[in-house]
Short mmCIF file of C-alpha atoms in Angstrom, two decimals:
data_model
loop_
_atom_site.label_atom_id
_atom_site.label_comp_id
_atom_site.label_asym_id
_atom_site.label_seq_id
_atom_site.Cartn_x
_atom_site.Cartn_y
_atom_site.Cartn_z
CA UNK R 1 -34.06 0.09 6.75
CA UNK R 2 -35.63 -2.77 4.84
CA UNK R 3 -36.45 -6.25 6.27
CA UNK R 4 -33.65 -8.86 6.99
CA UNK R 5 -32.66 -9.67 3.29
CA UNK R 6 -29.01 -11.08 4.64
CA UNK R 7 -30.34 -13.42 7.91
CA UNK R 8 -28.32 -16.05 7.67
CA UNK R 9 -25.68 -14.86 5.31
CA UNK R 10 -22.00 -14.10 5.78
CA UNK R 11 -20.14 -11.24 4.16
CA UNK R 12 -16.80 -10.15 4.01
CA UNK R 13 -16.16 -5.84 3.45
CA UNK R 14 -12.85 -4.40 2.90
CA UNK R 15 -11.23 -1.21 3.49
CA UNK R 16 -13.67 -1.95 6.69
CA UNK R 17 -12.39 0.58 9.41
CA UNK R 18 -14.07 3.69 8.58
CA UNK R 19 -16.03 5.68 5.80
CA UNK R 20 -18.45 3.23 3.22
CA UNK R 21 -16.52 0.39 4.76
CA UNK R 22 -17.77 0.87 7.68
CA UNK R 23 -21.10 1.87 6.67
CA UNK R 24 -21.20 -0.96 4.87
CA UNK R 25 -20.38 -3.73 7.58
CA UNK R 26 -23.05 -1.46 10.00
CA UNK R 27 -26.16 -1.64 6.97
CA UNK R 28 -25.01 -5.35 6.26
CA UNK R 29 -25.21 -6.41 9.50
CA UNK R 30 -28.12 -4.35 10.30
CA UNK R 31 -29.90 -6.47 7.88
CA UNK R 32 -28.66 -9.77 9.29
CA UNK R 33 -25.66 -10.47 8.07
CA UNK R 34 -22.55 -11.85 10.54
CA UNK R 35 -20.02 -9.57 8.99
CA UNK R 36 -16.41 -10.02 8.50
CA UNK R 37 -14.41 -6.44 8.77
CA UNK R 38 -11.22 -6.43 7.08
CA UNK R 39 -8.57 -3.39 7.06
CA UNK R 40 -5.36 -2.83 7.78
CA UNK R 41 -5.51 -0.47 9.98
CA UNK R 42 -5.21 -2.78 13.41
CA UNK R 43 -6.93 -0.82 16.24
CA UNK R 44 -9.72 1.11 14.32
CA UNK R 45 -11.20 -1.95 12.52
CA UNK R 46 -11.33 -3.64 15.98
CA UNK R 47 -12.39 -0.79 17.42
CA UNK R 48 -15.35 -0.74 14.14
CA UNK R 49 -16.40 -4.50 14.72
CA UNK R 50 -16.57 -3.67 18.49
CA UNK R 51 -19.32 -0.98 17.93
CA UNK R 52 -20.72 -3.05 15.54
CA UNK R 53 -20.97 -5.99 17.97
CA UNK R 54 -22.47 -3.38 20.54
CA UNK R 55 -25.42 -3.09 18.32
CA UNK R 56 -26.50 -6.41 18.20
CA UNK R 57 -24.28 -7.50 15.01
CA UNK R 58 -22.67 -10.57 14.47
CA UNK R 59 -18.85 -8.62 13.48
CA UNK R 60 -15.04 -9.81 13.59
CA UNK R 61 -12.31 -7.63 12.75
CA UNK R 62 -9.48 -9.45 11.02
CA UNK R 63 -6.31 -7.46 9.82
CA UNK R 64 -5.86 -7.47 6.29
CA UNK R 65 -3.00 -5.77 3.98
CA UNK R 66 -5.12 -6.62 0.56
CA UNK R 67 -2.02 -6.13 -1.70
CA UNK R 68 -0.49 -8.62 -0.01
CA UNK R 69 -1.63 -12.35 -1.55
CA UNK R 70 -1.04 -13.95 1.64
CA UNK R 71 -2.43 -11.61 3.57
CA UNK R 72 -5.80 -11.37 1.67
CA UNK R 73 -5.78 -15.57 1.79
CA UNK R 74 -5.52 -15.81 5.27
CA UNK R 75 -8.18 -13.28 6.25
CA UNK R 76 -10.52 -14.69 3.84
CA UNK R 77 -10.02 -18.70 4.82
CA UNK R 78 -10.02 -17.49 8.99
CA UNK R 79 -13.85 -15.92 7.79
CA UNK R 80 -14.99 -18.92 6.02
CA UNK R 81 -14.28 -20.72 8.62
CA UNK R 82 -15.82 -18.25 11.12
CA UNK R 83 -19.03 -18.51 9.08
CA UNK R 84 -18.61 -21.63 7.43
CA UNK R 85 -19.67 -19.55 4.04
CA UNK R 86 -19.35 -16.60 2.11
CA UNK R 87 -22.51 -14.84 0.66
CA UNK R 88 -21.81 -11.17 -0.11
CA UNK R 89 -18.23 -9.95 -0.60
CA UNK R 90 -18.07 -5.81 -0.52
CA UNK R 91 -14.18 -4.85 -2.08
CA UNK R 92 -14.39 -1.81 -1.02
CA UNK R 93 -10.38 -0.78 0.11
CA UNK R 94 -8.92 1.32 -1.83
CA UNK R 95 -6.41 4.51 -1.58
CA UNK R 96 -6.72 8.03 -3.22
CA UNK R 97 -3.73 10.39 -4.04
CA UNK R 98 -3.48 13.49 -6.62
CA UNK R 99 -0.79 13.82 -9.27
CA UNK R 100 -0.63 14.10 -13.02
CA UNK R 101 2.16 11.95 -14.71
CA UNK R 102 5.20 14.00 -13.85
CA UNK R 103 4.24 14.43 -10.49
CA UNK R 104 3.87 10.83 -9.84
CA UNK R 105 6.83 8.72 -8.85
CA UNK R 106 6.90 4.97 -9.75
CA UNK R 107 5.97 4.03 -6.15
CA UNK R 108 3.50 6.15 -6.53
CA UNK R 109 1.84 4.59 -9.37
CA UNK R 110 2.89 0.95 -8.24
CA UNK R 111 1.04 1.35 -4.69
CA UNK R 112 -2.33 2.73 -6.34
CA UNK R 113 -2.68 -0.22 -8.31
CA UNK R 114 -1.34 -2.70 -5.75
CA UNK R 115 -4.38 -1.30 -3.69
CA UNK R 116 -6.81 -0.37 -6.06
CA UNK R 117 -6.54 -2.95 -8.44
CA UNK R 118 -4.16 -5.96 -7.37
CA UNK R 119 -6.28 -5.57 -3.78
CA UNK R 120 -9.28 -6.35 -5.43
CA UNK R 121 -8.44 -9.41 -7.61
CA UNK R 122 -6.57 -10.84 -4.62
CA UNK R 123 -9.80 -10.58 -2.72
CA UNK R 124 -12.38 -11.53 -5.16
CA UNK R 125 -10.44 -14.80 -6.31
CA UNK R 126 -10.18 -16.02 -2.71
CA UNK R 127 -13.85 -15.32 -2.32
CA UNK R 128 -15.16 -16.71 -5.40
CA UNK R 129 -13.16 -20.18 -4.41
CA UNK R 130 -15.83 -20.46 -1.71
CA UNK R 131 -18.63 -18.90 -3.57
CA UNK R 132 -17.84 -21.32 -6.56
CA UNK R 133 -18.67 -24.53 -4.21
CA UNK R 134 -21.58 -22.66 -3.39
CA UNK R 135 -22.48 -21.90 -6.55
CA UNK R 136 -24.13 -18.38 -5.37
CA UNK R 137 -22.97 -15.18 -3.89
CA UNK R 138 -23.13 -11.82 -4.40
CA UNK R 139 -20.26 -9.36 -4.78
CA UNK R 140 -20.01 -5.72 -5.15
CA UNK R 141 -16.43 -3.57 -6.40
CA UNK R 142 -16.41 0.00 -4.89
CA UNK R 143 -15.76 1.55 -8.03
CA UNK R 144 -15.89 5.13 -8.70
CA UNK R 145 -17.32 7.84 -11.53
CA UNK R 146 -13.35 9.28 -11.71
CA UNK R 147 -13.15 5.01 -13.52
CA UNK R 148 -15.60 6.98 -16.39
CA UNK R 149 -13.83 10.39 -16.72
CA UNK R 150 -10.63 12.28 -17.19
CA UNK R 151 -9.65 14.59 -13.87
CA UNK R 152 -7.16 17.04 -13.77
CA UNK R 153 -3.88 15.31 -11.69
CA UNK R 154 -5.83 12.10 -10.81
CA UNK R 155 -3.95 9.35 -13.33
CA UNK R 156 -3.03 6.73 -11.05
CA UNK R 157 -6.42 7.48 -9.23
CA UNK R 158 -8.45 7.56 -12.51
CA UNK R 159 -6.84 4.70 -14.21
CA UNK R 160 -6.94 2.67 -11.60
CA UNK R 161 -10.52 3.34 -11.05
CA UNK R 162 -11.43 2.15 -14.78
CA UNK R 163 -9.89 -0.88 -14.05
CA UNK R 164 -12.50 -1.40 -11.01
CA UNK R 165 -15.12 -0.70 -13.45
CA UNK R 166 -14.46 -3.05 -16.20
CA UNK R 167 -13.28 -5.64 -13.68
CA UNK R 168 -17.09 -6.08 -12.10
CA UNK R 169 -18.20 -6.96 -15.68
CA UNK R 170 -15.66 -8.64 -16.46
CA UNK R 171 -16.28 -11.22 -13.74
CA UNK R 172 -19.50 -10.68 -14.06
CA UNK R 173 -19.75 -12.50 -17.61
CA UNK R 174 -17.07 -15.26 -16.55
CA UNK R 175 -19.28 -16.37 -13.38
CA UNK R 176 -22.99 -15.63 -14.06
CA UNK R 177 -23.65 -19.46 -15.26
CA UNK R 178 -22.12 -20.31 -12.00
CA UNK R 179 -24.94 -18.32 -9.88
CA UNK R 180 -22.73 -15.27 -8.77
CA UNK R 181 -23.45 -11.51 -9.78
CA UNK R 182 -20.64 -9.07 -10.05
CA UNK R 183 -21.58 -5.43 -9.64
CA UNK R 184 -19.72 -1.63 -8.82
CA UNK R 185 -20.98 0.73 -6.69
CA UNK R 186 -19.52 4.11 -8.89
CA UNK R 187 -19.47 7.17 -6.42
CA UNK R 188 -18.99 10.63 -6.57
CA UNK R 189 -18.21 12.58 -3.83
CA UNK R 190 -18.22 11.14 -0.64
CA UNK R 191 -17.97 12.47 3.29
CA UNK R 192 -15.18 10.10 4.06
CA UNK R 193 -11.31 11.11 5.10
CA UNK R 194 -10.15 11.03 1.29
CA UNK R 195 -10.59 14.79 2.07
CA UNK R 196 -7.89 15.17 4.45
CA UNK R 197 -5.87 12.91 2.05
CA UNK R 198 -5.68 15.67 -0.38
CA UNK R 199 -4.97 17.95 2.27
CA UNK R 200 -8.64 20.08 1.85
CA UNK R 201 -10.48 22.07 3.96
CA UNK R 202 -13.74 21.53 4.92
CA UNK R 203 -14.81 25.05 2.94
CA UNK R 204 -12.30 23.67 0.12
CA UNK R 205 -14.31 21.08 -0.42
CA UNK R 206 -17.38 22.43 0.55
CA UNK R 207 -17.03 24.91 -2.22
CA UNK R 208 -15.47 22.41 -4.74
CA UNK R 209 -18.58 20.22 -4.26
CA UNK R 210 -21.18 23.50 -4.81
CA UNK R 211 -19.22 23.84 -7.93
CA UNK R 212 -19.48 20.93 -9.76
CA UNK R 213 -22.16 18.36 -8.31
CA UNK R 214 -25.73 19.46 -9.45
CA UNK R 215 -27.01 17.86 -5.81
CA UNK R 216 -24.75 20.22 -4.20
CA UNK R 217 -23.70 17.86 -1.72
CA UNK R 218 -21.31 14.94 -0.92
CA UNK R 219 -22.92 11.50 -0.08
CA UNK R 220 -23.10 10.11 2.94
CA UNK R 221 -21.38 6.89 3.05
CA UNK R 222 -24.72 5.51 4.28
CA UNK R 223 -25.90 5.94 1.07
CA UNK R 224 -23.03 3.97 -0.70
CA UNK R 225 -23.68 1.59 1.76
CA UNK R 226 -27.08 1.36 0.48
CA UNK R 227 -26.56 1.20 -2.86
CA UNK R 228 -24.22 -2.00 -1.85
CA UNK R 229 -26.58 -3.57 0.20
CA UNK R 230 -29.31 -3.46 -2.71
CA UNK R 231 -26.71 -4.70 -5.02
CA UNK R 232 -25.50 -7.35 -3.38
CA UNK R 233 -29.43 -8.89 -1.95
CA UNK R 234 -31.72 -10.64 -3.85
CA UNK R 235 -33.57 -7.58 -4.80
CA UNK R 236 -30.79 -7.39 -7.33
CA UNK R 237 -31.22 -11.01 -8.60
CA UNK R 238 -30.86 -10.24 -12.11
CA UNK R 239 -28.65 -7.32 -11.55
CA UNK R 240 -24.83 -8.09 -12.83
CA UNK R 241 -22.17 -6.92 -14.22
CA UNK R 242 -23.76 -3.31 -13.73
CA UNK R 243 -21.70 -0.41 -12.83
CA UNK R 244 -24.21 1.75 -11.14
CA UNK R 245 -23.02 5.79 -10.38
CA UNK R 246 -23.84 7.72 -7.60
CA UNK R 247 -22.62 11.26 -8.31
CA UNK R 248 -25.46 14.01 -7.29
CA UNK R 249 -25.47 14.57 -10.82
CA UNK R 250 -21.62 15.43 -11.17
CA UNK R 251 -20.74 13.45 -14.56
CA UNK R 252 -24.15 14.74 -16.26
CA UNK R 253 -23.32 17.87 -17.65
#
């Protein structure tokens, strides 16, 4: 791990609980950061910050529904106030489900964006309120390679996805003058629980990834987490707007 390019700064990740959440919080932290964890899931993102804490990191778990306006407000003004600042924000929650248009109910399409998209404004424009008086910070959108392609049954997934993308630059070019980068982390596929949300196997996907990622492999969420941590230090500095994939190779061909 590199040297402590976050002592002294506060972050805020979403979707915090588990998979790059969580492995974003732990590098974060790792590197000096005191880390707020937000999710929604209650007992697992307190469970996360406690194992965090364990390892010598600075972590609070706060409950967070971040389609929920007031929700996402009041987690993000309790962690300011924690910290008294907000360096690096990592919007990282998001929600996956298969289903081309005729499969997909109204709710359907209405909660993916809630999450995926709505989630992320709400988050980023109670952030940048801080970052703003500031006038620096860092954030990173966890974006995705399905925001650059066409998948079969994925259109609330997809399109929601390309909304993440375009949103990072986007912000990016309304807030660089005001000392805050906007990036997206873009992955492929990753070793998280989005498996078991489509309902695969491990050999399901196992064979699905040896099928269509030149790598051959799903990433580790440490290396998302990676990816955000470079994006959102100042070895990035004059790194924004960037949407930077991380697919073993899967959209080349």
């Amino acid at each position: 791990m590199s040297a402590q390019r976050f002592e002294g700064r506060a972050a805020i990740v979403t979707g915090a609980a588990r998979g790059i959440g969580r492995a974003s919080a732990a590098r974060l932290g790792g590197e000096g950061a005191r880390v707020a964890l937000l999710d929604i899931d209650a007992e697992v993102v307190h469970a996360t910050a406690a194992e965090l804490r364990d390892d010598g990191i600075e972590a609070d778990a706060y409950v967070c529904d971040v389609s929920s306006e007031d929700s996402v407000e009041a987690a993000v003004a309790a962690a300011a106030d924690r910290f008294g600042r907000i360096d690096v924000l990592h919007a990282n929650a998001g929600i996956l489900h298969a289903g081309a248009a005729t499969e997909e109910t109204l709710a359907d399409w209405q909660r993916m964006m809630a999450v995926n998209v709505t989630g992320i404004f709400l988050t980023v424009r109670a952030v940048l309120l801080h970052m703003l008086r500031q006038e620096s910070g860092a954030i990173v959108l966890t974006g995705s390679m399905s925001g650059f392609i066409a998948e079969p049954a994925f259109l609330c997934y997809c399109t929601s996805k390309a909304a993440v993308n375009h949103m990072a630059r986007q912000l990016a070019l309304d807030y660089a003058t005001r000392g805050i980068r906007v990036n997206a982390v873009c992955p492929g596929w990753v070793d998280t629980h989005f498996g078991d949300v489509l309902a695969l196997s491990e050999a399901e996907i196992e064979e699905g990834v040896r099928a269509t990622v030149p790598m051959g492999r799903q990433a580790a969420p440490e290396e998302v987490a990676a990816v955000v941590a470079f994006l959102a230090s100042d070895d990035a500095s004059y790194v924004t707007g960037h949407c930077l994939v991380m697919d073993g190779g899967y959209t080349l061909p």
